[in-house]
PDB file of C-alpha atoms and ligand atoms in Angstrom:
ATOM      1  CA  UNK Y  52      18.296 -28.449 -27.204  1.00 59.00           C
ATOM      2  CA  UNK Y  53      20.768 -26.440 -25.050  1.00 64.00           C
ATOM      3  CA  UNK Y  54      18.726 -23.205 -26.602  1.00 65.00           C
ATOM      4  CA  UNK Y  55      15.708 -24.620 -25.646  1.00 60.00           C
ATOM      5  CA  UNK Y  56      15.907 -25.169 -22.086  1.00 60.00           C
ATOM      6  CA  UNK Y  57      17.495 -21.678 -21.871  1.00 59.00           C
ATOM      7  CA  UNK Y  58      14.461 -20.310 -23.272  1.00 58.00           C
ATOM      8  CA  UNK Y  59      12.534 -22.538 -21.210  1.00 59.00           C
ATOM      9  CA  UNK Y  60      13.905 -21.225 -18.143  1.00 60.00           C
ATOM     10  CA  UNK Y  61      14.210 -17.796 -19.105  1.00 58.00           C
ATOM     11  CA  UNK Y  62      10.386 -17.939 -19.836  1.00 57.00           C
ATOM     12  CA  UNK Y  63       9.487 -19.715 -16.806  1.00 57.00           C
ATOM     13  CA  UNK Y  64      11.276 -16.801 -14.868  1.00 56.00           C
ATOM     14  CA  UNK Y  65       9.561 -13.415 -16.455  1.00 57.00           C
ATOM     15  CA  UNK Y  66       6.248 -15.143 -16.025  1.00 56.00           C
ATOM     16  CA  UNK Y  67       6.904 -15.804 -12.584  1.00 53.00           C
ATOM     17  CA  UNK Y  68       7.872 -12.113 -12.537  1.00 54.00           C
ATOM     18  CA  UNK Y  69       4.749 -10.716 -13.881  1.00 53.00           C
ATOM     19  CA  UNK Y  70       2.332 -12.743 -11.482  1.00 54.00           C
ATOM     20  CA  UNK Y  71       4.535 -11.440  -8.492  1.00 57.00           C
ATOM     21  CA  UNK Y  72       3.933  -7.869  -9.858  1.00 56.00           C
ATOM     22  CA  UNK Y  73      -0.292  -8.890 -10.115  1.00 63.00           C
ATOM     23  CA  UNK Y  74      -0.427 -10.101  -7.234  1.00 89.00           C
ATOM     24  CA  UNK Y  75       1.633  -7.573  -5.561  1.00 94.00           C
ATOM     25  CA  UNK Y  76      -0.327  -5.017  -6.945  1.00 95.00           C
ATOM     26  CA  UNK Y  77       0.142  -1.164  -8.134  1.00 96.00           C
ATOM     27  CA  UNK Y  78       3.593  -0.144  -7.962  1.00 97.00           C
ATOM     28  CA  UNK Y  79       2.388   3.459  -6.740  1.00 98.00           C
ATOM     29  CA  UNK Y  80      -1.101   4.441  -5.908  1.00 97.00           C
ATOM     30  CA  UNK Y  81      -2.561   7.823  -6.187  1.00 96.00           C
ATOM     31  CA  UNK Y  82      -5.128   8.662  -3.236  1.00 95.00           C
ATOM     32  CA  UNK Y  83      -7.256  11.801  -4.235  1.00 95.00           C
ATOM     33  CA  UNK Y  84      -7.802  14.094  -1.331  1.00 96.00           C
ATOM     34  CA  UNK Y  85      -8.999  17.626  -1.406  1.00 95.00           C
ATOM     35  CA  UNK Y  86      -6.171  18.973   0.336  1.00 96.00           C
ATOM     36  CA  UNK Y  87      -3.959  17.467  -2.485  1.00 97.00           C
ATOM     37  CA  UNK Y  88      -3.568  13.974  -3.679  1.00 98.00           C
ATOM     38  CA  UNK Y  89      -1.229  11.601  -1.549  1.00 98.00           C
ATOM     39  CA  UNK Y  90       1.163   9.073  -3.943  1.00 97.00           C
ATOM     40  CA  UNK Y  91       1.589   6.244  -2.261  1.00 98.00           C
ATOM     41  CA  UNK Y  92       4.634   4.420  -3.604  1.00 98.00           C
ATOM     42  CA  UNK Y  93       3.463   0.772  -2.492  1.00 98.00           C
ATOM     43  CA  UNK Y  94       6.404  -1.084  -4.257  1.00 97.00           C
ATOM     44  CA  UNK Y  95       8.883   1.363  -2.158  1.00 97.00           C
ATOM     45  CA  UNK Y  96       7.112   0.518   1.056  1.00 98.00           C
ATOM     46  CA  UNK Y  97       6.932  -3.456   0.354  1.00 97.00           C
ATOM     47  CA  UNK Y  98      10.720  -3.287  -0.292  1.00 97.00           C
ATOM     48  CA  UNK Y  99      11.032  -2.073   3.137  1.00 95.00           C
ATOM     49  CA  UNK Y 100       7.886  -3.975   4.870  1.00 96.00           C
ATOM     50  CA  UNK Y 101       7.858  -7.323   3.866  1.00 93.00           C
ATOM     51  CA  UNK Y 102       5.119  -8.700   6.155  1.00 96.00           C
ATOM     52  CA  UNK Y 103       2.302  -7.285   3.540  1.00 97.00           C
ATOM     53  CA  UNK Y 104      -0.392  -7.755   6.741  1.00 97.00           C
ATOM     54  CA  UNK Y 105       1.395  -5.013   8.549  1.00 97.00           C
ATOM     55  CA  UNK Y 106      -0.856  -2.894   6.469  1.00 98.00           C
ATOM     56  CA  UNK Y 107      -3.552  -5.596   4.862  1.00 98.00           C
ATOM     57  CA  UNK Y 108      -4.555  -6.408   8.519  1.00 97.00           C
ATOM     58  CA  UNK Y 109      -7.428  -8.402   7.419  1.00 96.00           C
ATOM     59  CA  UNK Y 110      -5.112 -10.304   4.913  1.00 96.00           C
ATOM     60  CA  UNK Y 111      -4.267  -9.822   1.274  1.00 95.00           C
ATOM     61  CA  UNK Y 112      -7.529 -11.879  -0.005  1.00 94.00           C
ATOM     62  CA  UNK Y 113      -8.991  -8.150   0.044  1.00 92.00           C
ATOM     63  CA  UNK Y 114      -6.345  -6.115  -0.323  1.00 95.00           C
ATOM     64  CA  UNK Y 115      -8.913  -2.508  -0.472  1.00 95.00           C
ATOM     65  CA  UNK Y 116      -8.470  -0.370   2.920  1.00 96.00           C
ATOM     66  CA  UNK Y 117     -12.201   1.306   0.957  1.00 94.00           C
ATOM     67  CA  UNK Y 118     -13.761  -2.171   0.714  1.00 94.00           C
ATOM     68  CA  UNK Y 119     -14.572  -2.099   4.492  1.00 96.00           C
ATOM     69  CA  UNK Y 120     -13.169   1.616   5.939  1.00 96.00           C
ATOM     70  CA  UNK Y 121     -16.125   3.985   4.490  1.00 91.00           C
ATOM     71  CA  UNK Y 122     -18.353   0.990   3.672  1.00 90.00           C
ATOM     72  CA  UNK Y 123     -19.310  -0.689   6.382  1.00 84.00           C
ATOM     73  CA  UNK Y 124     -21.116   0.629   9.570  1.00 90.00           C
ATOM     74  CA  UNK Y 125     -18.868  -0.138  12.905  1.00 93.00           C
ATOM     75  CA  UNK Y 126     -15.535  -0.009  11.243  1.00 96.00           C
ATOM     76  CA  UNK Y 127     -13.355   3.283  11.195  1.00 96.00           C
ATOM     77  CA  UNK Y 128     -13.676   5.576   8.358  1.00 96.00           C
ATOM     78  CA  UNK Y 129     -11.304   5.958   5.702  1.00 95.00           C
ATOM     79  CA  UNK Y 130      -9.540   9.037   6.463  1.00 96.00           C
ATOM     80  CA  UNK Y 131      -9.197   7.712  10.461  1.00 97.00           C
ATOM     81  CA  UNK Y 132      -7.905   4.402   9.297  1.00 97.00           C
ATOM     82  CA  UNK Y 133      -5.135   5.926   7.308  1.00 98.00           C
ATOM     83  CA  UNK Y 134      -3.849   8.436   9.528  1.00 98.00           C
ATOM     84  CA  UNK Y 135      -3.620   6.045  11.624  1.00 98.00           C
ATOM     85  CA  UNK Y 136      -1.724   3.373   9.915  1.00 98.00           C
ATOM     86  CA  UNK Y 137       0.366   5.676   7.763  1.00 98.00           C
ATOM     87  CA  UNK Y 138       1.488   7.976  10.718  1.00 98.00           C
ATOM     88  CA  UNK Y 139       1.753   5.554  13.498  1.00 98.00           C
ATOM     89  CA  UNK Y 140       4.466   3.998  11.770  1.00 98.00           C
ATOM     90  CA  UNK Y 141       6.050   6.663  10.529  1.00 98.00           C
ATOM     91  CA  UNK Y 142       6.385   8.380  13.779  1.00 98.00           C
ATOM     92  CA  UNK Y 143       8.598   5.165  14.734  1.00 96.00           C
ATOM     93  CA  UNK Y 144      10.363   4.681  11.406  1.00 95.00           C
ATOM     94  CA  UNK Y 145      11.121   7.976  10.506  1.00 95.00           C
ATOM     95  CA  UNK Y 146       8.669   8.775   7.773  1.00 97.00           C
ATOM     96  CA  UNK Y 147       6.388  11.713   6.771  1.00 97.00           C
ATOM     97  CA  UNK Y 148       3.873  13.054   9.749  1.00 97.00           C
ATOM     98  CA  UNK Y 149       3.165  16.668   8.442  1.00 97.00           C
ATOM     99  CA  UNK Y 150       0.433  16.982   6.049  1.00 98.00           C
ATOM    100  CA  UNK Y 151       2.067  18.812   3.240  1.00 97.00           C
ATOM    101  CA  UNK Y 152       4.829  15.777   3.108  1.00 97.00           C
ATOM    102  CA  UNK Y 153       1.425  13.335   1.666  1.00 98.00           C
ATOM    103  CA  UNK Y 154      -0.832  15.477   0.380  1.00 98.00           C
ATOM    104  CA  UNK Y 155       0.355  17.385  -2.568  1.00 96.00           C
ATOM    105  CA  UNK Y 156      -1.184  19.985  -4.498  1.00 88.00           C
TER     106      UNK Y 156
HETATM  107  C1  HEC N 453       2.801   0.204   3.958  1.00 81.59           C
HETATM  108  C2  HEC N 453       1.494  -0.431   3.772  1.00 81.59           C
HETATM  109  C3  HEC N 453       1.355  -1.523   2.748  1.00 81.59           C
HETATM  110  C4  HEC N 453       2.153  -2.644   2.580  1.00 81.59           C
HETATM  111  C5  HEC N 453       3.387  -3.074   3.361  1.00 81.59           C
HETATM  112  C6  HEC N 453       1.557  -3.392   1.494  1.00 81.59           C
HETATM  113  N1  HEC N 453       0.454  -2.745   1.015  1.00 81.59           N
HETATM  114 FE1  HEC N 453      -0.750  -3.337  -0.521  1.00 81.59          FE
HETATM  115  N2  HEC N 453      -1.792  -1.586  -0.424  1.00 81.59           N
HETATM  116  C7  HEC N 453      -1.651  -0.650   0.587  1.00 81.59           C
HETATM  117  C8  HEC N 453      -2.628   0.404   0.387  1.00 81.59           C
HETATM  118  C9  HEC N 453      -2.812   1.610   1.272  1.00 81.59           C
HETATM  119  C10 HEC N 453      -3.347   0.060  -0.781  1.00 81.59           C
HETATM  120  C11 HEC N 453      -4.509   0.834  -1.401  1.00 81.59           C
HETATM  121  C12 HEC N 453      -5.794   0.259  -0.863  1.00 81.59           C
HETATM  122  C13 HEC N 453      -7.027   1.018  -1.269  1.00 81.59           C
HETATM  123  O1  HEC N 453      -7.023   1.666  -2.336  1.00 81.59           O
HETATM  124  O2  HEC N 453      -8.029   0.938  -0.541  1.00 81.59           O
HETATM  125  C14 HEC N 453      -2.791  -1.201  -1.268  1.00 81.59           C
HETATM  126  C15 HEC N 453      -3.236  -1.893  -2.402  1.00 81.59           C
HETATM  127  C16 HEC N 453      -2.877  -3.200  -2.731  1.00 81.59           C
HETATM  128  C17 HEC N 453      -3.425  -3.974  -3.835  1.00 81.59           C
HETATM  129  C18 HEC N 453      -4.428  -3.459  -4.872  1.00 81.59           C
HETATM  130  C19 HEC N 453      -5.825  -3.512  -4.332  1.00 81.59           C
HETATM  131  C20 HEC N 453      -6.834  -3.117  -5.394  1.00 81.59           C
HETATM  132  O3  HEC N 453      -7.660  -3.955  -5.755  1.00 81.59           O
HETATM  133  O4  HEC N 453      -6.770  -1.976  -5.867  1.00 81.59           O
HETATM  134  C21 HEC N 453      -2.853  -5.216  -3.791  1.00 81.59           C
HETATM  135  C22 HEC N 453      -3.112  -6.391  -4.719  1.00 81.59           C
HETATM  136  C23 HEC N 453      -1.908  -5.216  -2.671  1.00 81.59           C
HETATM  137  N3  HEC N 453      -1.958  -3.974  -2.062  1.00 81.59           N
HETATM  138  C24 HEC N 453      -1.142  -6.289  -2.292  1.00 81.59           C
HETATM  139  C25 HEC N 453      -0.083  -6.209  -1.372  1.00 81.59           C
HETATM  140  C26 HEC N 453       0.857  -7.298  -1.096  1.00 81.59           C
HETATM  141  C27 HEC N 453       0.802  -8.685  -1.730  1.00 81.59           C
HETATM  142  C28 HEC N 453       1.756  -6.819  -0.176  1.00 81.59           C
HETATM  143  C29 HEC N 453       2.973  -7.521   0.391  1.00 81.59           C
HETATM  144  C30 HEC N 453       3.956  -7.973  -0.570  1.00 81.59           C
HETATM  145  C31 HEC N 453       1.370  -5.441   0.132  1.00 81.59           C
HETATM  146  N4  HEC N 453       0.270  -5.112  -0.608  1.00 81.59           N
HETATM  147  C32 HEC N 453       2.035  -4.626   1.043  1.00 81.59           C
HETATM  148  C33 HEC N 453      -0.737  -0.681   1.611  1.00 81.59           C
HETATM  149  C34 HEC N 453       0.288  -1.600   1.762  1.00 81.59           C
HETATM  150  C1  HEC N 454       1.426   9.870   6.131  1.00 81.59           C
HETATM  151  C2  HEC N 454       0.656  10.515   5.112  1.00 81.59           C
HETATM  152  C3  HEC N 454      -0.400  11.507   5.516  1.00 81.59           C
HETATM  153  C4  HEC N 454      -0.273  12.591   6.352  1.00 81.59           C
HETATM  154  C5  HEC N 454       0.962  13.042   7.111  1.00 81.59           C
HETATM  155  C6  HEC N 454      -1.549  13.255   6.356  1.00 81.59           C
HETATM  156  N1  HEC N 454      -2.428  12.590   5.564  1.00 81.59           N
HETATM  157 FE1  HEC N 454      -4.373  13.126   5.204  1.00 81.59          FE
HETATM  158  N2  HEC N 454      -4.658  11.385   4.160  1.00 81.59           N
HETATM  159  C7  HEC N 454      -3.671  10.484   3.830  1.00 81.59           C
HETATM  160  C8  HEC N 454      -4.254   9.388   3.080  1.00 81.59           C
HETATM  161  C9  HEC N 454      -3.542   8.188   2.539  1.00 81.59           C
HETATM  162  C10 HEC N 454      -5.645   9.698   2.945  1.00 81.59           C
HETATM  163  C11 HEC N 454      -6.715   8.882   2.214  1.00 81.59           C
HETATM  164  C12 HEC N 454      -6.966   9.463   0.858  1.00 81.59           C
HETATM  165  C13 HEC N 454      -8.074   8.743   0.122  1.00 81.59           C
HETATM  166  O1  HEC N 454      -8.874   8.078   0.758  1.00 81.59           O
HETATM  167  O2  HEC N 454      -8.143   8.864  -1.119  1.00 81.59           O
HETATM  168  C14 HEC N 454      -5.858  10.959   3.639  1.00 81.59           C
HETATM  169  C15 HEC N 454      -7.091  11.611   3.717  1.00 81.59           C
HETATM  170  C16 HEC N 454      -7.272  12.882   4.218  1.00 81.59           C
HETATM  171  C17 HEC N 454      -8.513  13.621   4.170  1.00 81.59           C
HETATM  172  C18 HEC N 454      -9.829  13.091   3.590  1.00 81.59           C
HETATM  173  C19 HEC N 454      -9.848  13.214   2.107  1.00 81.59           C
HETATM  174  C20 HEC N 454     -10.753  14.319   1.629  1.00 81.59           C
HETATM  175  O3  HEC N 454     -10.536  14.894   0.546  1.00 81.59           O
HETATM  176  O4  HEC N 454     -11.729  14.635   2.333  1.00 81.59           O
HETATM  177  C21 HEC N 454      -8.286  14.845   4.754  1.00 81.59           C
HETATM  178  C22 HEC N 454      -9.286  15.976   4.931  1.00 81.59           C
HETATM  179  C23 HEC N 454      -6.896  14.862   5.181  1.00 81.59           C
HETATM  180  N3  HEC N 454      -6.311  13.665   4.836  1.00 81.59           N
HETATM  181  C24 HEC N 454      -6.262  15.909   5.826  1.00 81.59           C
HETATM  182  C25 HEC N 454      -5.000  15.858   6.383  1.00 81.59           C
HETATM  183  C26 HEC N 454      -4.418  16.913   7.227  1.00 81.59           C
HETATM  184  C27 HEC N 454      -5.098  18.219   7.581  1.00 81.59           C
HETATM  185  C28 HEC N 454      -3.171  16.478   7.593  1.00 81.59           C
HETATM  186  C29 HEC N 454      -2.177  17.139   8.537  1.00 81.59           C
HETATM  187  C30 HEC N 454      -2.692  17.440   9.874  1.00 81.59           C
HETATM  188  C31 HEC N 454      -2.974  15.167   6.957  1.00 81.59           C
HETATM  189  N4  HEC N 454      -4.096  14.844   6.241  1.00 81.59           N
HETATM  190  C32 HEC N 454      -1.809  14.406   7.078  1.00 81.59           C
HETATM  191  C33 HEC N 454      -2.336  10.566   4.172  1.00 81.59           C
HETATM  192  C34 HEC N 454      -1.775  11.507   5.025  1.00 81.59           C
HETATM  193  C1  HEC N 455     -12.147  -6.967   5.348  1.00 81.59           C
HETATM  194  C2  HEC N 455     -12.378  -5.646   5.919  1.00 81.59           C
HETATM  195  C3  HEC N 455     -11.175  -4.742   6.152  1.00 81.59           C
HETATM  196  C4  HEC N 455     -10.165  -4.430   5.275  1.00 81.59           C
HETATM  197  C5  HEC N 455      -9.980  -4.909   3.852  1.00 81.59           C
HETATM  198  C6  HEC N 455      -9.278  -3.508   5.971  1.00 81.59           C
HETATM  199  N1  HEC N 455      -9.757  -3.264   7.227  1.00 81.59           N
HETATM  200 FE1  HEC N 455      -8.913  -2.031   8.635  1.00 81.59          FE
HETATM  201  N2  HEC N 455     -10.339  -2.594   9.994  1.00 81.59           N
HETATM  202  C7  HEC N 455     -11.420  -3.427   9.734  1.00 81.59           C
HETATM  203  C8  HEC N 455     -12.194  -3.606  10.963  1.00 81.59           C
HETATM  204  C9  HEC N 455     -13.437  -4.476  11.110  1.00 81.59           C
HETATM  205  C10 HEC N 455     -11.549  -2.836  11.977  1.00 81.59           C
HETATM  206  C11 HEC N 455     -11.955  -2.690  13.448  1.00 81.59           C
HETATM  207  C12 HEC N 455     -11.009  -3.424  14.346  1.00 81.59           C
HETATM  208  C13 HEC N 455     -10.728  -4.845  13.896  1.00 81.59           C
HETATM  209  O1  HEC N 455     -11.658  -5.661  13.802  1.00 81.59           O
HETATM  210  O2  HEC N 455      -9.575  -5.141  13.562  1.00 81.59           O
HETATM  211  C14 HEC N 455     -10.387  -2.216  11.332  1.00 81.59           C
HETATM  212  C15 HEC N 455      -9.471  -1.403  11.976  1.00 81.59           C
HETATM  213  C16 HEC N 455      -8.427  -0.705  11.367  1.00 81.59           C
HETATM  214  C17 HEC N 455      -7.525   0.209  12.038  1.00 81.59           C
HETATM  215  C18 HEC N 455      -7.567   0.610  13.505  1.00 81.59           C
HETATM  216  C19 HEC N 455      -8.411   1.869  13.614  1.00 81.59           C
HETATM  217  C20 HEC N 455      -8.508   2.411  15.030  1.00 81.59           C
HETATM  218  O3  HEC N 455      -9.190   3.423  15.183  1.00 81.59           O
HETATM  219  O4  HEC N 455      -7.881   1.873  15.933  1.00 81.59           O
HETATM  220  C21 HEC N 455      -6.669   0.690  11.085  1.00 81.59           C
HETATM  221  C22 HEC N 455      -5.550   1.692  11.294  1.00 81.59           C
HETATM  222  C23 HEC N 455      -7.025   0.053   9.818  1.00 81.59           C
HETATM  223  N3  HEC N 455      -8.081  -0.802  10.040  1.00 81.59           N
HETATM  224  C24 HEC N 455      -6.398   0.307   8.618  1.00 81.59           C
HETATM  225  C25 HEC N 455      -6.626  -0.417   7.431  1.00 81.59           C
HETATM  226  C26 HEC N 455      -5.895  -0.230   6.189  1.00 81.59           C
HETATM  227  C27 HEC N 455      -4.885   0.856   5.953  1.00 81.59           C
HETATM  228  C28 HEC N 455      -6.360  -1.167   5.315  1.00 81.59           C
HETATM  229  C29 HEC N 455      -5.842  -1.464   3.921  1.00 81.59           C
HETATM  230  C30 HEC N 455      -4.397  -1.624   3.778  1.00 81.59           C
HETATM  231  C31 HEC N 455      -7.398  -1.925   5.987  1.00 81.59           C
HETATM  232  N4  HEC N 455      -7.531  -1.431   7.266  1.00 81.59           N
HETATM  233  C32 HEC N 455      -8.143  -2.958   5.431  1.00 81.59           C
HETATM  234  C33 HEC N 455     -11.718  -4.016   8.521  1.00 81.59           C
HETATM  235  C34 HEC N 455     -10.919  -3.990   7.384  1.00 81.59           C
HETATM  236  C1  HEC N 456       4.636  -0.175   8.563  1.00 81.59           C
HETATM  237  C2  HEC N 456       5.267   1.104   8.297  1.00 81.59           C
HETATM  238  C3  HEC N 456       4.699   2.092   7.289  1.00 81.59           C
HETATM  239  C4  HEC N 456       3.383   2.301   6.945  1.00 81.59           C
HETATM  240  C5  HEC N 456       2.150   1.604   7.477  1.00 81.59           C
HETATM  241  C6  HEC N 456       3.386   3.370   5.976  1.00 81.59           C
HETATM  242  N1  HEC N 456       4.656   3.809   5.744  1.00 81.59           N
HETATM  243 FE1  HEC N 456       5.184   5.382   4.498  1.00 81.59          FE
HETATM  244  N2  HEC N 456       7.122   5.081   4.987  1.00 81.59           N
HETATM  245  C7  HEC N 456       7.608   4.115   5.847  1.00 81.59           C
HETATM  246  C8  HEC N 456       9.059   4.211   5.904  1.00 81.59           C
HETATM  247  C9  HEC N 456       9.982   3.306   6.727  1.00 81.59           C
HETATM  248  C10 HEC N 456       9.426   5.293   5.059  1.00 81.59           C
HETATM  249  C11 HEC N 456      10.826   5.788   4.735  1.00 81.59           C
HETATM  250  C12 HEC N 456      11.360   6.694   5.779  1.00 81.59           C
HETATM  251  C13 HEC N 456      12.727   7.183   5.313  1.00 81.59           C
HETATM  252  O1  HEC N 456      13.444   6.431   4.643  1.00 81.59           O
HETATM  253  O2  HEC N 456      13.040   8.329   5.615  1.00 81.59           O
HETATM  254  C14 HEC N 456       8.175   5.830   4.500  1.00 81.59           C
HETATM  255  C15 HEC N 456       8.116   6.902   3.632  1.00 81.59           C
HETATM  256  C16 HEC N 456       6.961   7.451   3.105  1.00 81.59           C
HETATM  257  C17 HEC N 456       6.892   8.619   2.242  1.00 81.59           C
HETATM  258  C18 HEC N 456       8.080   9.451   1.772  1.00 81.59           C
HETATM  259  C19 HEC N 456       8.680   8.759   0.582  1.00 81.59           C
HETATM  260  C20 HEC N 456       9.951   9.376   0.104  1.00 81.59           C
HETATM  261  O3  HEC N 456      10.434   8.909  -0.933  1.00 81.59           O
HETATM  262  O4  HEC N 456      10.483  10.289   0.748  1.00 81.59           O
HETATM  263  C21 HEC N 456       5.568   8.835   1.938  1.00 81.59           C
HETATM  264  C22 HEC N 456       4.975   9.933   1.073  1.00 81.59           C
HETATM  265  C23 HEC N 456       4.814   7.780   2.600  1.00 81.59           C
HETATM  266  N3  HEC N 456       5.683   6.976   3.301  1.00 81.59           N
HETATM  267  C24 HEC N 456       3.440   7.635   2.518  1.00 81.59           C
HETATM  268  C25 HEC N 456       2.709   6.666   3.210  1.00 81.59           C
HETATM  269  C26 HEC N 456       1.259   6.558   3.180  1.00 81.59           C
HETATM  270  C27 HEC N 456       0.336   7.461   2.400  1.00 81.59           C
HETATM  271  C28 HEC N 456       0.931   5.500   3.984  1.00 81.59           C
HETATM  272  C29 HEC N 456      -0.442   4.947   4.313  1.00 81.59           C
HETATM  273  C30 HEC N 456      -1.301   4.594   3.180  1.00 81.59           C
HETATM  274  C31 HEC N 456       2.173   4.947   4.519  1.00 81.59           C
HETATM  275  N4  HEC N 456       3.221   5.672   4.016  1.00 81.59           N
HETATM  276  C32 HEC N 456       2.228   3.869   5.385  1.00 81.59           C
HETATM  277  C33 HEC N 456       6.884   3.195   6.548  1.00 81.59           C
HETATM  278  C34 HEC N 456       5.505   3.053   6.527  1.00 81.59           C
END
């Protein structure tokens, strides 16, 4: 019985795992640019940012920047939208501004 419950629970707890990881999405995510592809490591970033809506600003529900930015008329393109969220925060956190640091060949 004691075995049971043990692998009840240790069950209960890998599952719960692996819907965090679905719902959290890709662990890294490569963006193909011309001037060299950019790797985002999302995982690395939520670890630091837990607030996911600093960068979903419309929510997680629709968690694709390219489902509106490039889309839709009236809304910023994708490359503008971004710049801008990538470097405005990492000119106050610390993190890459140059364009060789993201896109790489
Ligand atoms: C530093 C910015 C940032 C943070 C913080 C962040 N994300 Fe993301 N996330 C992105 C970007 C950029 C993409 C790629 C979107 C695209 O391809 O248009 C993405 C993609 C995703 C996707 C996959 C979308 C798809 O269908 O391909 C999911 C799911 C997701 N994020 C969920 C989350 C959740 C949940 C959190 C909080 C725990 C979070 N993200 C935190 C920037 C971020
Ligand atoms: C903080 C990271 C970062 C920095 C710094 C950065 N970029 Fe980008 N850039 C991106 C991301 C992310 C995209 C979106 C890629 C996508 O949509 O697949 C992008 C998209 C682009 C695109 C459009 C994609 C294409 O192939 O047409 C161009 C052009 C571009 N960047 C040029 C530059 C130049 C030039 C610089 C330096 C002045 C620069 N970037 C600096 C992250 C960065
Ligand atoms: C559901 C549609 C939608 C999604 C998804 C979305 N955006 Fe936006 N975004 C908008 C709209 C609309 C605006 C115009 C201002 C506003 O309404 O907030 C905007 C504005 C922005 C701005 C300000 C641009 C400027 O010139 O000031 C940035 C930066 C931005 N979005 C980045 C992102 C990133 C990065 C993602 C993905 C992590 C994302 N957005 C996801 C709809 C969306
Ligand atoms: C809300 C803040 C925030 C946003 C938005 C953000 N980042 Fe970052 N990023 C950081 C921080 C903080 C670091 C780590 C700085 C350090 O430790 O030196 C970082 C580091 C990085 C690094 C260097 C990683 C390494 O291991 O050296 C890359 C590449 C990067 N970010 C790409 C991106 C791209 C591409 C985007 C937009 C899709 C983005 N970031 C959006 C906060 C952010």
């Amino acid at each position: 019985m004691k075995k049971l419950i043990v692998l009840l629970v240790v069950g209960f707890v890998a599952t719960t795992a692996m819907i965090a990881i679905a719902a959290n999405g890709p662990e890294n995510i490569k963006m193909s640019a011309k001037i060299g592809d950019v790797d985002f490591a999302h995982a690395q970033h939520q670890s630091k940012i837990s607030d996911c809506t600093e960068c979903h600003h419309k929510g997680t529900e629709t968690p694709k920047c390219t489902g509106c930015h490039g889309v839709k008329d009236g809304i910023p393109k994708a490359k503008k939208a971004f710049h801008k969220q990538c470097k405005d925060c990492h000119k106050k956190s610390g993190g890459p501004t140059k364009c060789k640091e993201c896109h790489v060949k």
